[in-house]
Amino acid sequence: MILGIGTDLCNIDRIEGTLTRFGDRFRDRVFTETELRKARSRHGEAATLAKRWAAKEACSKALGTGLRMGIAWRDMAVSNLPTGQPIMAVTGWAAERLARMTPPGHEAVIHVTLTDDHPWAQAFVVIEARPLASRMAGS
């Protein structure tokens, strides 16, 4: 069952300007070390960070809160599987919110997809509740 859906569109040039203006203060407030390492390893740091910004916004919307009610930017983190597929991990208040949203006997799975085509970066997040394996085996 779908628990939440979120999307966001981010202007890469706006992120580039914010990086120029605020530098590490912005980077450290919004992004995890894993996200920053990924961005620094790629040509076009701003595009990589813009996609992650959009993913965090989309995730907060899928959680039903937006960036309020205690969710911090770094409570949501995008990384990549060895295949390159992006994944979202939540900690802190975002993880608490996700746990409250998830029905008993289910596990929450966060699906995320990212894309960019200058000057735009876009993300979609779908939060799914899957029945726990033990419940399916007993059915």
mmCIF file of C-alpha atoms in Angstrom:
data_model
loop_
_atom_site.group_PDB
_atom_site.id
_atom_site.type_symbol
_atom_site.label_atom_id
_atom_site.label_comp_id
_atom_site.label_asym_id
_atom_site.label_seq_id
_atom_site.Cartn_x
_atom_site.Cartn_y
_atom_site.Cartn_z
ATOM 1 C CA MET A 1 0.000 0.000 0.000
ATOM 2 C CA ILE A 2 1.154 3.535 -0.734
ATOM 3 C CA LEU A 3 1.690 5.664 2.389
ATOM 4 C CA GLY A 4 2.912 8.825 0.689
ATOM 5 C CA ILE A 5 4.020 10.397 -2.580
ATOM 6 C CA GLY A 6 6.153 13.489 -3.005
ATOM 7 C CA THR A 7 7.815 15.344 -5.840
ATOM 8 C CA ASP A 8 9.996 18.412 -6.188
ATOM 9 C CA LEU A 9 11.535 20.428 -8.982
ATOM 10 C CA CYS A 10 14.709 22.384 -8.209
ATOM 11 C CA ASN A 11 16.575 24.952 -10.261
ATOM 12 C CA ILE A 12 20.243 23.921 -10.556
ATOM 13 C CA ASP A 13 21.366 27.528 -11.110
ATOM 14 C CA ARG A 14 19.707 28.514 -7.808
ATOM 15 C CA ILE A 15 21.682 25.809 -5.998
ATOM 16 C CA GLU A 16 24.864 26.953 -7.775
ATOM 17 C CA GLY A 17 24.230 30.509 -6.566
ATOM 18 C CA THR A 18 23.595 29.314 -3.020
ATOM 19 C CA LEU A 19 26.837 27.310 -3.102
ATOM 20 C CA THR A 20 28.711 30.402 -4.288
ATOM 21 C CA ARG A 21 27.112 32.617 -1.656
ATOM 22 C CA PHE A 22 27.137 30.324 1.399
ATOM 23 C CA GLY A 23 29.624 27.567 0.497
ATOM 24 C CA ASP A 24 30.285 24.998 3.219
ATOM 25 C CA ARG A 25 27.761 26.589 5.561
ATOM 26 C CA PHE A 26 25.005 25.554 3.123
ATOM 27 C CA ARG A 27 26.595 22.198 2.289
ATOM 28 C CA ASP A 28 26.988 21.201 5.941
ATOM 29 C CA ARG A 29 23.494 22.318 6.941
ATOM 30 C CA VAL A 30 21.669 20.400 4.211
ATOM 31 C CA PHE A 31 23.758 17.455 3.022
ATOM 32 C CA THR A 32 25.366 14.430 4.644
ATOM 33 C CA GLU A 33 29.022 13.575 4.143
ATOM 34 C CA THR A 34 28.017 10.731 1.795
ATOM 35 C CA GLU A 35 25.986 13.136 -0.351
ATOM 36 C CA LEU A 36 28.806 15.670 -0.437
ATOM 37 C CA ARG A 37 31.372 13.004 -1.351
ATOM 38 C CA LYS A 38 29.160 11.904 -4.272
ATOM 39 C CA ALA A 39 28.722 15.495 -5.474
ATOM 40 C CA ARG A 40 32.448 16.238 -5.293
ATOM 41 C CA SER A 41 33.240 13.110 -7.327
ATOM 42 C CA ARG A 42 31.036 14.218 -10.212
ATOM 43 C CA HIS A 43 31.377 16.853 -12.858
ATOM 44 C CA GLY A 44 28.695 19.365 -11.933
ATOM 45 C CA GLU A 45 28.484 19.442 -8.147
ATOM 46 C CA ALA A 46 25.480 21.779 -8.251
ATOM 47 C CA ALA A 47 23.384 19.402 -10.389
ATOM 48 C CA THR A 48 24.132 16.476 -8.071
ATOM 49 C CA LEU A 49 23.252 18.505 -4.982
ATOM 50 C CA ALA A 50 20.142 19.944 -6.651
ATOM 51 C CA LYS A 51 18.836 16.414 -7.253
ATOM 52 C CA ARG A 52 19.469 15.539 -3.623
ATOM 53 C CA TRP A 53 17.798 18.770 -2.476
ATOM 54 C CA ALA A 54 14.762 17.868 -4.588
ATOM 55 C CA ALA A 55 14.761 14.333 -3.128
ATOM 56 C CA LYS A 56 14.763 15.685 0.431
ATOM 57 C CA GLU A 57 11.867 18.032 -0.393
ATOM 58 C CA ALA A 58 9.980 15.184 -2.091
ATOM 59 C CA CYS A 59 10.598 12.863 0.849
ATOM 60 C CA SER A 60 9.339 15.427 3.347
ATOM 61 C CA LYS A 61 6.173 15.776 1.264
ATOM 62 C CA ALA A 62 5.743 11.997 1.088
ATOM 63 C CA LEU A 63 6.061 11.938 4.883
ATOM 64 C CA GLY A 64 3.134 14.350 4.938
ATOM 65 C CA THR A 65 4.944 17.132 6.736
ATOM 66 C CA GLY A 66 7.012 19.158 4.339
ATOM 67 C CA LEU A 67 10.079 20.606 6.028
ATOM 68 C CA ARG A 68 8.389 21.403 9.296
ATOM 69 C CA MET A 69 7.401 19.580 12.466
ATOM 70 C CA GLY A 70 11.029 18.863 13.385
ATOM 71 C CA ILE A 71 12.362 17.238 10.211
ATOM 72 C CA ALA A 72 15.885 18.412 9.463
ATOM 73 C CA TRP A 73 17.494 18.385 6.039
ATOM 74 C CA ARG A 74 20.104 15.875 7.163
ATOM 75 C CA ASP A 75 17.391 13.528 8.520
ATOM 76 C CA MET A 76 16.927 12.470 4.883
ATOM 77 C CA ALA A 77 19.938 11.189 2.940
ATOM 78 C CA VAL A 78 20.329 9.985 -0.623
ATOM 79 C CA SER A 79 22.979 7.429 -1.492
ATOM 80 C CA ASN A 80 23.367 4.979 -4.356
ATOM 81 C CA LEU A 81 23.424 1.227 -4.656
ATOM 82 C CA PRO A 82 26.382 -0.262 -6.588
ATOM 83 C CA THR A 83 24.062 -0.322 -9.630
ATOM 84 C CA GLY A 84 23.696 3.467 -9.366
ATOM 85 C CA GLN A 85 20.077 3.303 -8.203
ATOM 86 C CA PRO A 86 19.389 6.066 -5.678
ATOM 87 C CA ILE A 87 18.071 5.128 -2.250
ATOM 88 C CA MET A 88 16.772 7.266 0.607
ATOM 89 C CA ALA A 89 17.561 6.667 4.270
ATOM 90 C CA VAL A 90 15.835 8.547 7.069
ATOM 91 C CA THR A 91 17.010 9.216 10.607
ATOM 92 C CA GLY A 92 15.922 11.387 13.510
ATOM 93 C CA TRP A 93 12.450 12.867 13.392
ATOM 94 C CA ALA A 94 11.906 11.719 9.789
ATOM 95 C CA ALA A 95 12.460 8.100 10.889
ATOM 96 C CA GLU A 96 10.075 8.602 13.812
ATOM 97 C CA ARG A 97 7.419 10.028 11.489
ATOM 98 C CA LEU A 98 7.901 7.116 9.072
ATOM 99 C CA ALA A 99 7.506 4.605 11.912
ATOM 100 C CA ARG A 100 4.240 6.296 13.010
ATOM 101 C CA MET A 101 2.926 6.169 9.424
ATOM 102 C CA THR A 102 3.713 2.488 8.942
ATOM 103 C CA PRO A 103 0.842 0.139 9.827
ATOM 104 C CA PRO A 104 1.495 -2.736 12.242
ATOM 105 C CA GLY A 105 2.749 -5.861 10.479
ATOM 106 C CA HIS A 106 4.314 -3.819 7.667
ATOM 107 C CA GLU A 107 7.709 -2.406 6.784
ATOM 108 C CA ALA A 108 8.188 0.933 5.074
ATOM 109 C CA VAL A 109 10.108 1.066 1.800
ATOM 110 C CA ILE A 110 11.147 4.419 0.343
ATOM 111 C CA HIS A 111 11.460 4.528 -3.452
ATOM 112 C CA VAL A 112 13.262 7.500 -4.992
ATOM 113 C CA THR A 113 14.082 8.505 -8.533
ATOM 114 C CA LEU A 114 16.172 11.482 -9.632
ATOM 115 C CA THR A 115 16.712 13.238 -12.934
ATOM 116 C CA ASP A 116 18.182 16.459 -14.231
ATOM 117 C CA ASP A 117 18.183 18.393 -17.466
ATOM 118 C CA HIS A 118 19.841 21.761 -16.953
ATOM 119 C CA PRO A 119 18.570 23.999 -15.464
ATOM 120 C CA TRP A 120 16.186 21.592 -13.707
ATOM 121 C CA ALA A 121 16.628 18.756 -11.229
ATOM 122 C CA GLN A 122 13.645 16.650 -10.244
ATOM 123 C CA ALA A 123 12.870 13.921 -7.726
ATOM 124 C CA PHE A 124 9.944 11.646 -6.971
ATOM 125 C CA VAL A 125 9.553 9.726 -3.713
ATOM 126 C CA VAL A 126 7.004 7.008 -3.018
ATOM 127 C CA ILE A 127 6.712 5.475 0.431
ATOM 128 C CA GLU A 128 5.296 1.972 0.357
ATOM 129 C CA ALA A 129 4.130 -0.213 3.240
ATOM 130 C CA ARG A 130 4.912 -3.867 2.551
ATOM 131 C CA PRO A 131 3.572 -6.734 4.677
ATOM 132 C CA LEU A 132 6.349 -8.295 6.746
ATOM 133 C CA ALA A 133 7.615 -11.565 5.272
ATOM 134 C CA SER A 134 6.471 -13.557 8.305
ATOM 135 C CA ARG A 135 2.895 -12.391 7.779
ATOM 136 C CA MET A 136 2.966 -13.357 4.111
ATOM 137 C CA ALA A 137 4.347 -16.828 4.913
ATOM 138 C CA GLY A 138 1.477 -17.451 7.353
ATOM 139 C CA SER A 139 -1.203 -16.310 4.909
#
